[in-house]
PDB file of C-alpha atoms and ligand atoms in Angstrom:
ATOM      1  CA  MET B  29       0.299  -0.072  -0.180  1.00 87.00           C
ATOM      2  CA  LYS B  30       0.868   3.174  -0.930  1.00 95.00           C
ATOM      3  CA  LEU B  31       2.099   5.720   2.520  1.00 97.00           C
ATOM      4  CA  LEU B  32      -0.698   8.314   1.903  1.00 97.00           C
ATOM      5  CA  ASP B  33      -3.151   5.484   1.599  1.00 96.00           C
ATOM      6  CA  ILE B  34      -1.397   3.912   4.777  1.00 96.00           C
ATOM      7  CA  ILE B  35      -2.103   7.736   6.617  1.00 96.00           C
ATOM      8  CA  LYS B  36      -5.567   8.057   5.207  1.00 94.00           C
ATOM      9  CA  GLN B  37      -6.775   4.498   5.975  1.00 93.00           C
ATOM     10  CA  ARG B  38      -5.398   5.165  10.257  1.00 96.00           C
ATOM     11  CA  ARG B  39      -7.700   5.548  12.525  1.00 95.00           C
ATOM     12  CA  SER B  40      -7.536   5.678  16.112  1.00 97.00           C
ATOM     13  CA  VAL B  41      -8.904   2.015  17.259  1.00 96.00           C
ATOM     14  CA  ARG B  42     -10.414   1.994  20.502  1.00 95.00           C
ATOM     15  CA  ASN B  43     -12.234  -1.759  20.255  1.00 94.00           C
ATOM     16  CA  PHE B  44      -9.718  -4.455  19.892  1.00 96.00           C
ATOM     17  CA  LEU B  45      -9.933  -8.267  19.000  1.00 96.00           C
ATOM     18  CA  SER B  46      -8.201 -10.752  21.756  1.00 93.00           C
ATOM     19  CA  ARG B  47      -6.027 -12.383  18.816  1.00 96.00           C
ATOM     20  CA  PRO B  48      -2.798 -11.760  20.139  1.00 95.00           C
ATOM     21  CA  VAL B  49       0.193  -9.501  18.177  1.00 97.00           C
ATOM     22  CA  GLU B  50       2.820 -11.839  16.487  1.00 97.00           C
ATOM     23  CA  ARG B  51       6.027 -10.521  18.044  1.00 97.00           C
ATOM     24  CA  GLU B  52       7.838 -10.391  14.288  1.00 98.00           C
ATOM     25  CA  LYS B  53       4.891  -7.602  13.993  1.00 98.00           C
ATOM     26  CA  ILE B  54       6.240  -6.172  16.812  1.00 98.00           C
ATOM     27  CA  MET B  55      10.133  -6.029  15.763  1.00 98.00           C
ATOM     28  CA  LEU B  56       9.048  -4.587  12.383  1.00 98.00           C
ATOM     29  CA  CYS B  57       7.156  -1.553  14.286  1.00 98.00           C
ATOM     30  CA  LEU B  58      10.033  -1.197  16.424  1.00 98.00           C
ATOM     31  CA  GLU B  59      12.426  -0.679  13.478  1.00 98.00           C
ATOM     32  CA  ALA B  60      10.633   1.820  11.972  1.00 98.00           C
ATOM     33  CA  ALA B  61      10.365   3.524  15.140  1.00 98.00           C
ATOM     34  CA  ARG B  62      13.984   2.810  15.742  1.00 98.00           C
ATOM     35  CA  LEU B  63      14.764   4.710  12.071  1.00 98.00           C
ATOM     36  CA  ALA B  64      12.865   8.058  12.862  1.00 98.00           C
ATOM     37  CA  PRO B  65      14.425  11.121  12.640  1.00 98.00           C
ATOM     38  CA  SER B  66      15.535  13.078  16.143  1.00 97.00           C
ATOM     39  CA  ALA B  67      16.635  16.693  17.347  1.00 96.00           C
ATOM     40  CA  CYS B  68      20.910  15.921  16.907  1.00 94.00           C
ATOM     41  CA  ASN B  69      20.389  12.432  16.076  1.00 96.00           C
ATOM     42  CA  SER B  70      19.625  12.155  19.920  1.00 96.00           C
ATOM     43  CA  GLN B  71      17.353   9.011  19.740  1.00 97.00           C
ATOM     44  CA  PRO B  72      15.398   9.745  23.220  1.00 97.00           C
ATOM     45  CA  TRP B  73      13.031   7.184  23.567  1.00 98.00           C
ATOM     46  CA  LYS B  74      12.743   3.156  24.350  1.00 98.00           C
ATOM     47  CA  PHE B  75       9.819   1.736  24.007  1.00 98.00           C
ATOM     48  CA  VAL B  76       8.599  -1.162  26.141  1.00 98.00           C
ATOM     49  CA  ILE B  77       6.314  -3.454  24.697  1.00 98.00           C
ATOM     50  CA  VAL B  78       3.676  -4.661  27.326  1.00 98.00           C
ATOM     51  CA  ASP B  79       2.132  -8.478  26.098  1.00 95.00           C
ATOM     52  CA  ASP B  80       2.228 -10.659  28.905  1.00 95.00           C
ATOM     53  CA  GLU B  81      -1.128 -10.771  30.271  1.00 96.00           C
ATOM     54  CA  GLU B  82      -0.811 -10.494  34.140  1.00 97.00           C
ATOM     55  CA  THR B  83       1.851  -7.281  33.934  1.00 98.00           C
ATOM     56  CA  LYS B  84      -0.725  -5.845  31.062  1.00 97.00           C
ATOM     57  CA  GLY B  85      -3.424  -6.722  33.905  1.00 96.00           C
ATOM     58  CA  ARG B  86      -1.137  -5.032  36.541  1.00 97.00           C
ATOM     59  CA  LEU B  87      -0.468  -1.506  34.316  1.00 97.00           C
ATOM     60  CA  SER B  88      -4.132  -1.661  33.112  1.00 96.00           C
ATOM     61  CA  ARG B  89      -5.711  -1.755  36.326  1.00 95.00           C
ATOM     62  CA  ALA B  90      -3.683   0.803  37.607  1.00 95.00           C
ATOM     63  CA  ALA B  91      -3.207   3.444  34.503  1.00 98.00           C
ATOM     64  CA  PHE B  92      -6.185   3.293  33.272  1.00 97.00           C
ATOM     65  CA  SER B  93      -8.531   4.392  37.204  1.00 93.00           C
ATOM     66  CA  GLY B  94     -10.233   7.157  39.134  1.00 95.00           C
ATOM     67  CA  VAL B  95      -9.632   9.962  36.735  1.00 97.00           C
ATOM     68  CA  TYR B  96      -8.046   8.487  34.177  1.00 97.00           C
ATOM     69  CA  SER B  97     -10.830   5.672  33.411  1.00 96.00           C
ATOM     70  CA  MET B  98     -12.212   7.075  30.391  1.00 95.00           C
ATOM     71  CA  THR B  99      -8.974   5.502  28.600  1.00 96.00           C
ATOM     72  CA  SER B 100      -9.984   2.201  30.085  1.00 94.00           C
ATOM     73  CA  PHE B 101     -10.948   1.117  26.521  1.00 95.00           C
ATOM     74  CA  ALA B 102      -6.910   0.302  26.271  1.00 96.00           C
ATOM     75  CA  LYS B 103      -7.593  -2.941  28.817  1.00 95.00           C
ATOM     76  CA  LYS B 104      -8.678  -4.593  26.108  1.00 95.00           C
ATOM     77  CA  ALA B 105      -5.886  -4.100  24.011  1.00 97.00           C
ATOM     78  CA  PRO B 106      -3.902  -7.064  23.089  1.00 97.00           C
ATOM     79  CA  LEU B 107      -0.626  -4.534  24.266  1.00 97.00           C
ATOM     80  CA  ILE B 108       0.781  -1.843  25.375  1.00 98.00           C
ATOM     81  CA  VAL B 109       3.571   0.079  24.749  1.00 98.00           C
ATOM     82  CA  ALA B 110       4.864   2.624  27.242  1.00 98.00           C
ATOM     83  CA  VAL B 111       7.246   5.239  25.322  1.00 98.00           C
ATOM     84  CA  VAL B 112       9.449   6.752  27.254  1.00 98.00           C
ATOM     85  CA  SER B 113      11.399   9.597  26.873  1.00 97.00           C
ATOM     86  CA  GLU B 114      15.014   8.872  27.820  1.00 95.00           C
ATOM     87  CA  LYS B 115      17.628  11.967  28.157  1.00 86.00           C
ATOM     88  CA  ALA B 116      18.111  13.569  25.039  1.00 84.00           C
ATOM     89  CA  LYS B 117      22.418  14.184  24.195  1.00 85.00           C
ATOM     90  CA  PHE B 118      23.454  17.172  26.167  1.00 88.00           C
ATOM     91  CA  SER B 119      23.412  19.319  22.493  1.00 90.00           C
ATOM     92  CA  GLU B 120      20.067  18.256  21.840  1.00 88.00           C
ATOM     93  CA  ARG B 121      19.354  19.962  25.203  1.00 89.00           C
ATOM     94  CA  ILE B 122      21.403  23.063  25.108  1.00 90.00           C
ATOM     95  CA  GLY B 123      19.768  23.897  21.615  1.00 90.00           C
ATOM     96  CA  GLY B 124      16.170  23.211  23.462  1.00 91.00           C
ATOM     97  CA  LEU B 125      17.061  25.884  26.040  1.00 92.00           C
ATOM     98  CA  ILE B 126      18.719  28.171  23.770  1.00 92.00           C
ATOM     99  CA  ARG B 127      15.196  27.863  21.890  1.00 93.00           C
ATOM    100  CA  ASP B 128      12.724  27.171  24.083  1.00 91.00           C
ATOM    101  CA  THR B 129      11.608  23.800  22.936  1.00 91.00           C
ATOM    102  CA  ARG B 130      11.491  20.017  24.467  1.00 93.00           C
ATOM    103  CA  PHE B 131      13.015  19.104  21.069  1.00 95.00           C
ATOM    104  CA  TYR B 132      12.713  15.347  23.114  1.00 96.00           C
ATOM    105  CA  LEU B 133       8.948  15.534  22.958  1.00 97.00           C
ATOM    106  CA  ILE B 134       9.167  15.733  19.238  1.00 97.00           C
ATOM    107  CA  ASP B 135      11.239  13.544  18.807  1.00 97.00           C
ATOM    108  CA  ILE B 136       9.416  10.566  20.627  1.00 98.00           C
ATOM    109  CA  GLY B 137       6.184  12.075  18.334  1.00 98.00           C
ATOM    110  CA  ILE B 138       8.001  11.525  15.233  1.00 98.00           C
ATOM    111  CA  ALA B 139       9.151   7.945  16.215  1.00 98.00           C
ATOM    112  CA  THR B 140       6.017   6.943  17.738  1.00 98.00           C
ATOM    113  CA  GLU B 141       3.974   7.676  14.740  1.00 98.00           C
ATOM    114  CA  HIS B 142       6.488   5.535  13.004  1.00 98.00           C
ATOM    115  CA  PHE B 143       5.856   3.207  14.792  1.00 98.00           C
ATOM    116  CA  VAL B 144       1.500   3.814  14.386  1.00 98.00           C
ATOM    117  CA  LEU B 145       2.173   3.526  10.349  1.00 98.00           C
ATOM    118  CA  GLN B 146       3.706   0.506  10.638  1.00 98.00           C
ATOM    119  CA  ALA B 147       1.483  -0.825  12.554  1.00 98.00           C
ATOM    120  CA  GLU B 148      -1.442  -0.127  10.511  1.00 97.00           C
ATOM    121  CA  GLU B 149       0.168  -1.516   7.122  1.00 97.00           C
ATOM    122  CA  LEU B 150       0.346  -4.804   8.552  1.00 98.00           C
ATOM    123  CA  GLY B 151      -2.987  -4.392  10.058  1.00 97.00           C
ATOM    124  CA  LEU B 152      -2.733  -3.772  12.872  1.00 98.00           C
ATOM    125  CA  GLY B 153      -4.721  -1.072  14.747  1.00 97.00           C
ATOM    126  CA  THR B 154      -3.416   1.638  17.395  1.00 98.00           C
ATOM    127  CA  CYS B 155      -4.695   4.603  19.890  1.00 98.00           C
ATOM    128  CA  TRP B 156      -2.331   7.200  21.258  1.00 98.00           C
ATOM    129  CA  ILE B 157      -3.282   7.553  24.974  1.00 98.00           C
ATOM    130  CA  GLY B 158      -1.962  10.888  26.855  1.00 98.00           C
ATOM    131  CA  TRP B 159      -4.280  10.365  29.788  1.00 98.00           C
ATOM    132  CA  PHE B 160      -3.498   8.031  31.778  1.00 98.00           C
ATOM    133  CA  ASP B 161      -1.425   7.282  35.286  1.00 98.00           C
ATOM    134  CA  GLU B 162       2.167   8.089  34.762  1.00 98.00           C
ATOM    135  CA  GLY B 163       3.465   7.335  38.378  1.00 98.00           C
ATOM    136  CA  ALA B 164       1.378   4.254  38.340  1.00 97.00           C
ATOM    137  CA  VAL B 165       2.937   2.866  35.252  1.00 98.00           C
ATOM    138  CA  LYS B 166       6.758   3.797  35.794  1.00 98.00           C
ATOM    139  CA  LYS B 167       6.422   2.160  39.191  1.00 98.00           C
ATOM    140  CA  ILE B 168       4.818  -1.396  37.248  1.00 98.00           C
ATOM    141  CA  LEU B 169       7.456  -1.192  34.385  1.00 98.00           C
ATOM    142  CA  ASN B 170      10.488  -0.139  36.115  1.00 98.00           C
ATOM    143  CA  VAL B 171      11.445   2.812  35.133  1.00 98.00           C
ATOM    144  CA  PRO B 172      13.738   4.983  36.291  1.00 97.00           C
ATOM    145  CA  ARG B 173      12.015   7.714  38.451  1.00 95.00           C
ATOM    146  CA  ASP B 174      14.228  10.233  36.308  1.00 95.00           C
ATOM    147  CA  ARG B 175      12.280   9.479  32.849  1.00 97.00           C
ATOM    148  CA  ARG B 176       9.529  10.640  31.798  1.00 97.00           C
ATOM    149  CA  VAL B 177       6.515   8.238  29.998  1.00 98.00           C
ATOM    150  CA  ASP B 178       4.905  11.071  27.615  1.00 97.00           C
ATOM    151  CA  VAL B 179       2.385   8.795  25.493  1.00 98.00           C
ATOM    152  CA  LEU B 180       1.440   5.183  25.523  1.00 98.00           C
ATOM    153  CA  LEU B 181       0.083   3.004  22.439  1.00 98.00           C
ATOM    154  CA  ALA B 182      -2.765   0.472  22.729  1.00 98.00           C
ATOM    155  CA  VAL B 183      -1.866  -1.629  19.453  1.00 98.00           C
ATOM    156  CA  GLY B 184      -3.544  -4.908  18.456  1.00 98.00           C
ATOM    157  CA  TYR B 185      -5.950  -6.513  15.462  1.00 98.00           C
ATOM    158  CA  TYR B 186      -9.773  -4.925  15.460  1.00 94.00           C
ATOM    159  CA  ASP B 187     -13.286  -5.231  13.259  1.00 85.00           C
ATOM    160  CA  LYS B 188     -12.119  -3.361  10.754  1.00 82.00           C
ATOM    161  CA  GLY B 189     -15.708  -3.095   9.727  1.00 80.00           C
ATOM    162  CA  LYS B 190     -16.750  -1.671  12.971  1.00 79.00           C
ATOM    163  CA  LEU B 191     -14.413   1.306  12.641  1.00 82.00           C
ATOM    164  CA  GLY B 192     -17.161   4.657  12.994  1.00 77.00           C
ATOM    165  CA  GLN B 193     -16.334   7.912  10.141  1.00 84.00           C
ATOM    166  CA  PRO B 194     -12.929   9.287  10.072  1.00 88.00           C
ATOM    167  CA  HIS B 195     -12.346  12.581  12.699  1.00 90.00           C
ATOM    168  CA  LYS B 196     -12.811  15.701  10.563  1.00 95.00           C
ATOM    169  CA  ARG B 197      -9.628  17.535   9.325  1.00 97.00           C
ATOM    170  CA  ASP B 198      -9.006  21.337   8.415  1.00 98.00           C
ATOM    171  CA  SER B 199      -9.074  22.063   4.568  1.00 98.00           C
ATOM    172  CA  LEU B 200      -5.325  22.661   3.113  1.00 98.00           C
ATOM    173  CA  GLU B 201      -6.336  26.135   2.524  1.00 97.00           C
ATOM    174  CA  GLU B 202      -6.919  26.237   6.403  1.00 98.00           C
ATOM    175  CA  ILE B 203      -3.392  24.683   7.563  1.00 98.00           C
ATOM    176  CA  ALA B 204      -1.186  25.839   4.736  1.00 98.00           C
ATOM    177  CA  ALA B 205       0.117  29.022   3.253  1.00 98.00           C
ATOM    178  CA  PHE B 206       3.128  29.572   0.151  1.00 98.00           C
ATOM    179  CA  ASN B 207       5.902  31.805   1.321  1.00 97.00           C
ATOM    180  CA  SER B 208       4.502  33.672   3.459  1.00 97.00           C
ATOM    181  CA  TYR B 209       1.669  33.372   6.882  1.00 97.00           C
TER     182      TYR B 209
HETATM  183  C1  LIG E  14      -0.563  12.907  22.087  1.00 61.60           C
HETATM  184  C2  LIG E  14      -1.630  12.393  21.475  1.00 61.60           C
HETATM  185  C3  LIG E  14      -2.359  11.817  22.782  1.00 61.60           C
HETATM  186  C4  LIG E  14      -3.753  11.091  22.403  1.00 61.60           C
HETATM  187  N1  LIG E  14      -4.492  10.999  23.788  1.00 61.60           N
HETATM  188  C5  LIG E  14      -5.542   9.698  23.847  1.00 61.60           C
HETATM  189  C6  LIG E  14      -5.968   9.447  24.999  1.00 61.60           C
HETATM  190  O1  LIG E  14      -5.791   9.636  25.606  1.00 61.60           O
HETATM  191  N2  LIG E  14      -7.350   8.979  24.877  1.00 61.60           N
HETATM  192  C7  LIG E  14      -7.881   8.781  23.694  1.00 61.60           C
HETATM  193  O2  LIG E  14      -9.115   8.017  23.742  1.00 61.60           O
HETATM  194  N3  LIG E  14      -7.813   8.804  22.290  1.00 61.60           N
HETATM  195  C8  LIG E  14      -6.783   9.919  22.520  1.00 61.60           C
HETATM  196  N4  LIG E  14      -5.413  10.425  21.059  1.00 61.60           N
HETATM  197  C9  LIG E  14      -6.326  10.224  19.889  1.00 61.60           C
HETATM  198  C10 LIG E  14      -6.959  11.259  19.674  1.00 61.60           C
HETATM  199  O3  LIG E  14      -8.271  11.154  20.043  1.00 61.60           O
HETATM  200  C11 LIG E  14      -6.816  11.348  17.861  1.00 61.60           C
HETATM  201  O4  LIG E  14      -6.145  11.105  17.266  1.00 61.60           O
HETATM  202  C12 LIG E  14      -8.084  12.353  17.208  1.00 61.60           C
HETATM  203  O5  LIG E  14      -9.318  12.187  17.974  1.00 61.60           O
HETATM  204  C13 LIG E  14      -8.343  12.325  15.556  1.00 61.60           C
HETATM  205  O6  LIG E  14      -8.888  10.467  15.630  1.00 61.60           O
HETATM  206  P1  LIG E  14      -7.803   9.616  14.543  1.00 61.60           P
HETATM  207  O7  LIG E  14      -7.126   8.978  15.095  1.00 61.60           O
HETATM  208  O8  LIG E  14      -9.010   8.383  14.501  1.00 61.60           O
HETATM  209  O9  LIG E  14      -7.571  10.124  13.465  1.00 61.60           O
HETATM  210  C14 LIG E  14      -4.035  11.132  21.333  1.00 61.60           C
HETATM  211  C15 LIG E  14      -3.675  11.458  20.221  1.00 61.60           C
HETATM  212  C16 LIG E  14      -2.279  12.148  20.310  1.00 61.60           C
HETATM  213  C17 LIG E  14      -1.366  12.229  18.783  1.00 61.60           C
END
Protein backbone atom coordinates (compact mmCIF):
# COMPACT_ATOMS: atom_id res chain seq x y z
CA MET A 1 0.00 0.00 0.00
CA LYS A 2 1.20 3.52 -0.74
CA LEU A 3 2.17 5.68 2.24
CA LEU A 4 -0.66 8.17 1.71
CA ASP A 5 -3.19 5.31 1.59
CA ILE A 6 -1.86 3.97 4.90
CA ILE A 7 -2.13 7.45 6.40
CA LYS A 8 -5.69 7.81 5.08
CA GLN A 9 -6.69 4.40 6.40
CA ARG A 10 -5.32 4.92 9.94
CA ARG A 11 -7.81 5.80 12.68
CA SER A 12 -7.59 5.68 16.42
CA VAL A 13 -8.79 2.18 17.34
CA ARG A 14 -10.57 1.73 20.66
CA ASN A 15 -12.14 -1.71 20.09
CA PHE A 16 -9.70 -4.54 19.81
CA LEU A 17 -10.01 -8.23 19.01
CA SER A 18 -8.50 -10.64 21.54
CA ARG A 19 -6.21 -12.09 18.82
CA PRO A 20 -2.60 -11.84 20.03
CA VAL A 21 -0.09 -9.76 18.07
CA GLU A 22 2.82 -11.68 16.59
CA ARG A 23 6.28 -10.75 17.91
CA GLU A 24 7.58 -10.42 14.31
CA LYS A 25 5.07 -7.67 13.65
CA ILE A 26 6.02 -5.86 16.85
CA MET A 27 9.67 -6.05 15.81
CA LEU A 28 8.86 -4.45 12.44
CA CYS A 29 7.04 -1.61 14.19
CA LEU A 30 10.00 -1.15 16.51
CA GLU A 31 12.35 -1.07 13.54
CA ALA A 32 10.25 1.69 11.95
CA ALA A 33 10.41 3.66 15.21
CA ARG A 34 14.15 3.06 15.56
CA LEU A 35 14.82 4.68 12.18
CA ALA A 36 13.00 7.93 13.04
CA PRO A 37 14.88 11.22 12.87
CA SER A 38 15.59 13.17 16.06
CA ALA A 39 17.23 16.47 16.99
CA CYS A 40 21.03 15.97 17.07
CA ASN A 41 20.27 12.30 16.34
CA SER A 42 19.60 12.07 20.06
CA GLN A 43 17.13 9.15 19.82
CA PRO A 44 15.71 9.88 23.29
CA TRP A 45 13.28 6.96 23.45
CA LYS A 46 12.78 3.47 24.71
CA PHE A 47 9.70 1.45 23.83
CA VAL A 48 8.56 -0.94 26.55
CA ILE A 49 6.24 -3.52 25.03
CA VAL A 50 3.75 -4.95 27.47
CA ASP A 51 2.25 -8.16 26.07
CA ASP A 52 2.43 -10.39 29.12
CA GLU A 53 -1.20 -10.82 30.31
CA GLU A 54 -0.41 -10.54 34.00
CA THR A 55 1.73 -7.39 33.65
CA LYS A 56 -0.71 -5.85 31.19
CA GLY A 57 -3.60 -6.50 33.58
CA ARG A 58 -1.80 -4.85 36.51
CA LEU A 59 -0.69 -1.96 34.30
CA SER A 60 -4.13 -1.27 32.85
CA ARG A 61 -5.89 -1.49 36.20
CA ALA A 62 -3.46 1.02 37.70
CA ALA A 63 -3.04 3.33 34.72
CA PHE A 64 -6.64 3.66 33.57
CA SER A 65 -8.68 4.03 36.74
CA GLY A 66 -10.18 6.90 38.74
CA VAL A 67 -9.81 10.16 36.87
CA TYR A 68 -8.17 8.21 34.02
CA SER A 69 -10.99 5.69 33.61
CA MET A 70 -12.12 7.27 30.33
CA THR A 71 -9.09 5.49 28.85
CA SER A 72 -10.20 2.10 30.15
CA PHE A 73 -10.95 0.91 26.57
CA ALA A 74 -7.18 0.25 26.43
CA LYS A 75 -7.53 -2.55 29.00
CA LYS A 76 -8.74 -4.79 26.16
CA ALA A 77 -5.81 -4.03 23.84
CA PRO A 78 -3.62 -7.12 23.30
CA LEU A 79 -0.60 -4.99 23.92
CA ILE A 80 0.35 -1.67 25.38
CA VAL A 81 3.50 0.20 24.43
CA ALA A 82 4.97 2.60 26.96
CA VAL A 83 7.02 5.24 25.19
CA VAL A 84 9.73 6.18 27.66
CA SER A 85 11.39 9.54 27.05
CA GLU A 86 15.07 8.99 27.67
CA LYS A 87 17.58 11.71 28.50
CA ALA A 88 18.34 13.62 25.30
CA LYS A 89 21.91 14.28 24.20
CA PHE A 90 23.59 17.31 25.79
CA SER A 91 23.58 19.20 22.45
CA GLU A 92 19.83 18.62 22.03
CA ARG A 93 19.12 19.83 25.56
CA ILE A 94 21.27 22.97 25.15
CA GLY A 95 19.68 23.66 21.75
CA GLY A 96 16.24 23.20 23.30
CA LEU A 97 17.05 25.61 26.14
CA ILE A 98 18.26 28.29 23.74
CA ARG A 99 15.27 27.80 21.44
CA ASP A 100 12.87 27.33 24.39
CA THR A 101 11.61 24.11 22.78
CA ARG A 102 11.34 20.58 24.10
CA PHE A 103 12.86 18.81 21.11
CA TYR A 104 12.59 15.45 22.87
CA LEU A 105 8.80 15.58 22.66
CA ILE A 106 9.00 16.20 18.91
CA ASP A 107 11.42 13.27 18.66
CA ILE A 108 9.25 10.79 20.52
CA GLY A 109 6.23 11.99 18.54
CA ILE A 110 7.90 11.20 15.24
CA ALA A 111 9.21 7.80 16.38
CA THR A 112 5.86 6.81 17.84
CA GLU A 113 4.04 7.76 14.65
CA HIS A 114 6.54 5.67 12.66
CA PHE A 115 5.49 2.76 14.90
CA VAL A 116 1.82 3.58 14.33
CA LEU A 117 2.06 3.75 10.53
CA GLN A 118 4.05 0.52 10.31
CA ALA A 119 1.43 -1.12 12.52
CA GLU A 120 -1.32 0.11 10.20
CA GLU A 121 0.44 -1.37 7.19
CA LEU A 122 0.59 -4.71 9.01
CA GLY A 123 -3.16 -4.66 9.70
CA LEU A 124 -2.84 -3.58 13.33
CA GLY A 125 -4.87 -0.81 14.94
CA THR A 126 -3.41 1.66 17.40
CA CYS A 127 -4.51 4.43 19.69
CA TRP A 128 -2.22 7.06 21.14
CA ILE A 129 -2.91 7.55 24.83
CA GLY A 130 -1.92 10.65 26.72
CA TRP A 131 -4.49 10.34 29.52
CA PHE A 132 -3.16 7.82 32.06
CA ASP A 133 -1.51 7.62 35.48
CA GLU A 134 2.16 8.06 34.63
CA GLY A 135 3.40 7.34 38.16
CA ALA A 136 1.61 3.98 38.20
CA VAL A 137 3.00 3.04 34.77
CA LYS A 138 6.56 3.92 35.79
CA LYS A 139 6.28 1.90 38.98
CA ILE A 140 4.88 -1.23 37.35
CA LEU A 141 7.35 -1.14 34.44
CA ASN A 142 10.38 -0.27 36.59
CA VAL A 143 11.03 2.96 34.68
CA PRO A 144 13.73 5.04 36.43
CA ARG A 145 12.45 8.06 38.37
CA ASP A 146 14.27 10.58 36.16
CA ARG A 147 12.58 9.32 32.97
CA ARG A 148 9.15 10.34 31.68
CA VAL A 149 6.43 8.25 30.08
CA ASP A 150 4.67 10.92 28.06
CA VAL A 151 2.54 8.61 25.93
CA LEU A 152 1.30 5.05 25.64
CA LEU A 153 0.05 3.22 22.59
CA ALA A 154 -2.70 0.62 22.60
CA VAL A 155 -2.06 -1.87 19.80
CA GLY A 156 -3.93 -4.84 18.38
CA TYR A 157 -6.05 -6.38 15.68
CA TYR A 158 -9.45 -4.83 15.20
CA ASP A 159 -12.63 -5.31 13.24
CA LYS A 160 -12.24 -2.99 10.25
CA GLY A 161 -15.98 -3.19 9.58
CA LYS A 162 -16.76 -1.64 12.96
CA LEU A 163 -14.75 1.55 12.62
CA GLY A 164 -16.73 4.77 12.85
CA GLN A 165 -16.48 7.74 10.54
CA PRO A 166 -13.05 9.33 10.19
CA HIS A 167 -12.45 12.46 12.24
CA LYS A 168 -12.74 15.70 10.31
CA ARG A 169 -9.57 17.53 9.40
CA ASP A 170 -9.03 21.19 8.56
CA SER A 171 -8.73 21.92 4.85
CA LEU A 172 -5.41 22.39 3.07
CA GLU A 173 -6.27 26.08 2.63
CA GLU A 174 -6.58 26.42 6.42
CA ILE A 175 -3.41 24.60 7.35
CA ALA A 176 -0.97 25.66 4.67
CA ALA A 177 0.31 28.79 2.99
CA PHE A 178 2.94 29.43 0.39
CA ASN A 179 5.63 32.03 0.94
CA SER A 180 3.87 34.03 3.66
CA TYR A 181 1.79 33.14 6.74
C1 LIG B 1 -0.51 12.78 21.79
C2 LIG B 1 -1.87 12.14 21.66
C3 LIG B 1 -2.55 11.76 22.79
C4 LIG B 1 -3.79 11.13 22.68
N1 LIG B 1 -4.42 10.69 23.82
C5 LIG B 1 -5.58 10.02 23.73
C6 LIG B 1 -6.20 9.48 24.90
O1 LIG B 1 -5.70 9.62 26.03
N2 LIG B 1 -7.37 8.81 24.76
C7 LIG B 1 -7.96 8.62 23.53
O2 LIG B 1 -9.01 7.99 23.46
N3 LIG B 1 -7.39 9.11 22.39
C8 LIG B 1 -6.22 9.80 22.46
N4 LIG B 1 -5.60 10.27 21.32
C9 LIG B 1 -6.23 10.03 19.99
C10 LIG B 1 -6.88 11.30 19.43
O3 LIG B 1 -8.07 11.58 20.13
C11 LIG B 1 -7.16 11.09 17.92
O4 LIG B 1 -5.94 10.90 17.26
C12 LIG B 1 -7.89 12.28 17.28
O5 LIG B 1 -9.16 12.46 17.84
C13 LIG B 1 -8.06 12.08 15.76
O6 LIG B 1 -8.74 10.88 15.49
P1 LIG B 1 -8.09 9.73 14.59
O7 LIG B 1 -6.80 9.32 15.27
O8 LIG B 1 -9.09 8.61 14.59
O9 LIG B 1 -7.83 10.29 13.24
C14 LIG B 1 -4.38 10.92 21.40
C15 LIG B 1 -3.67 11.30 20.26
C16 LIG B 1 -2.44 11.89 20.38
C17 LIG B 1 -1.67 12.24 19.12
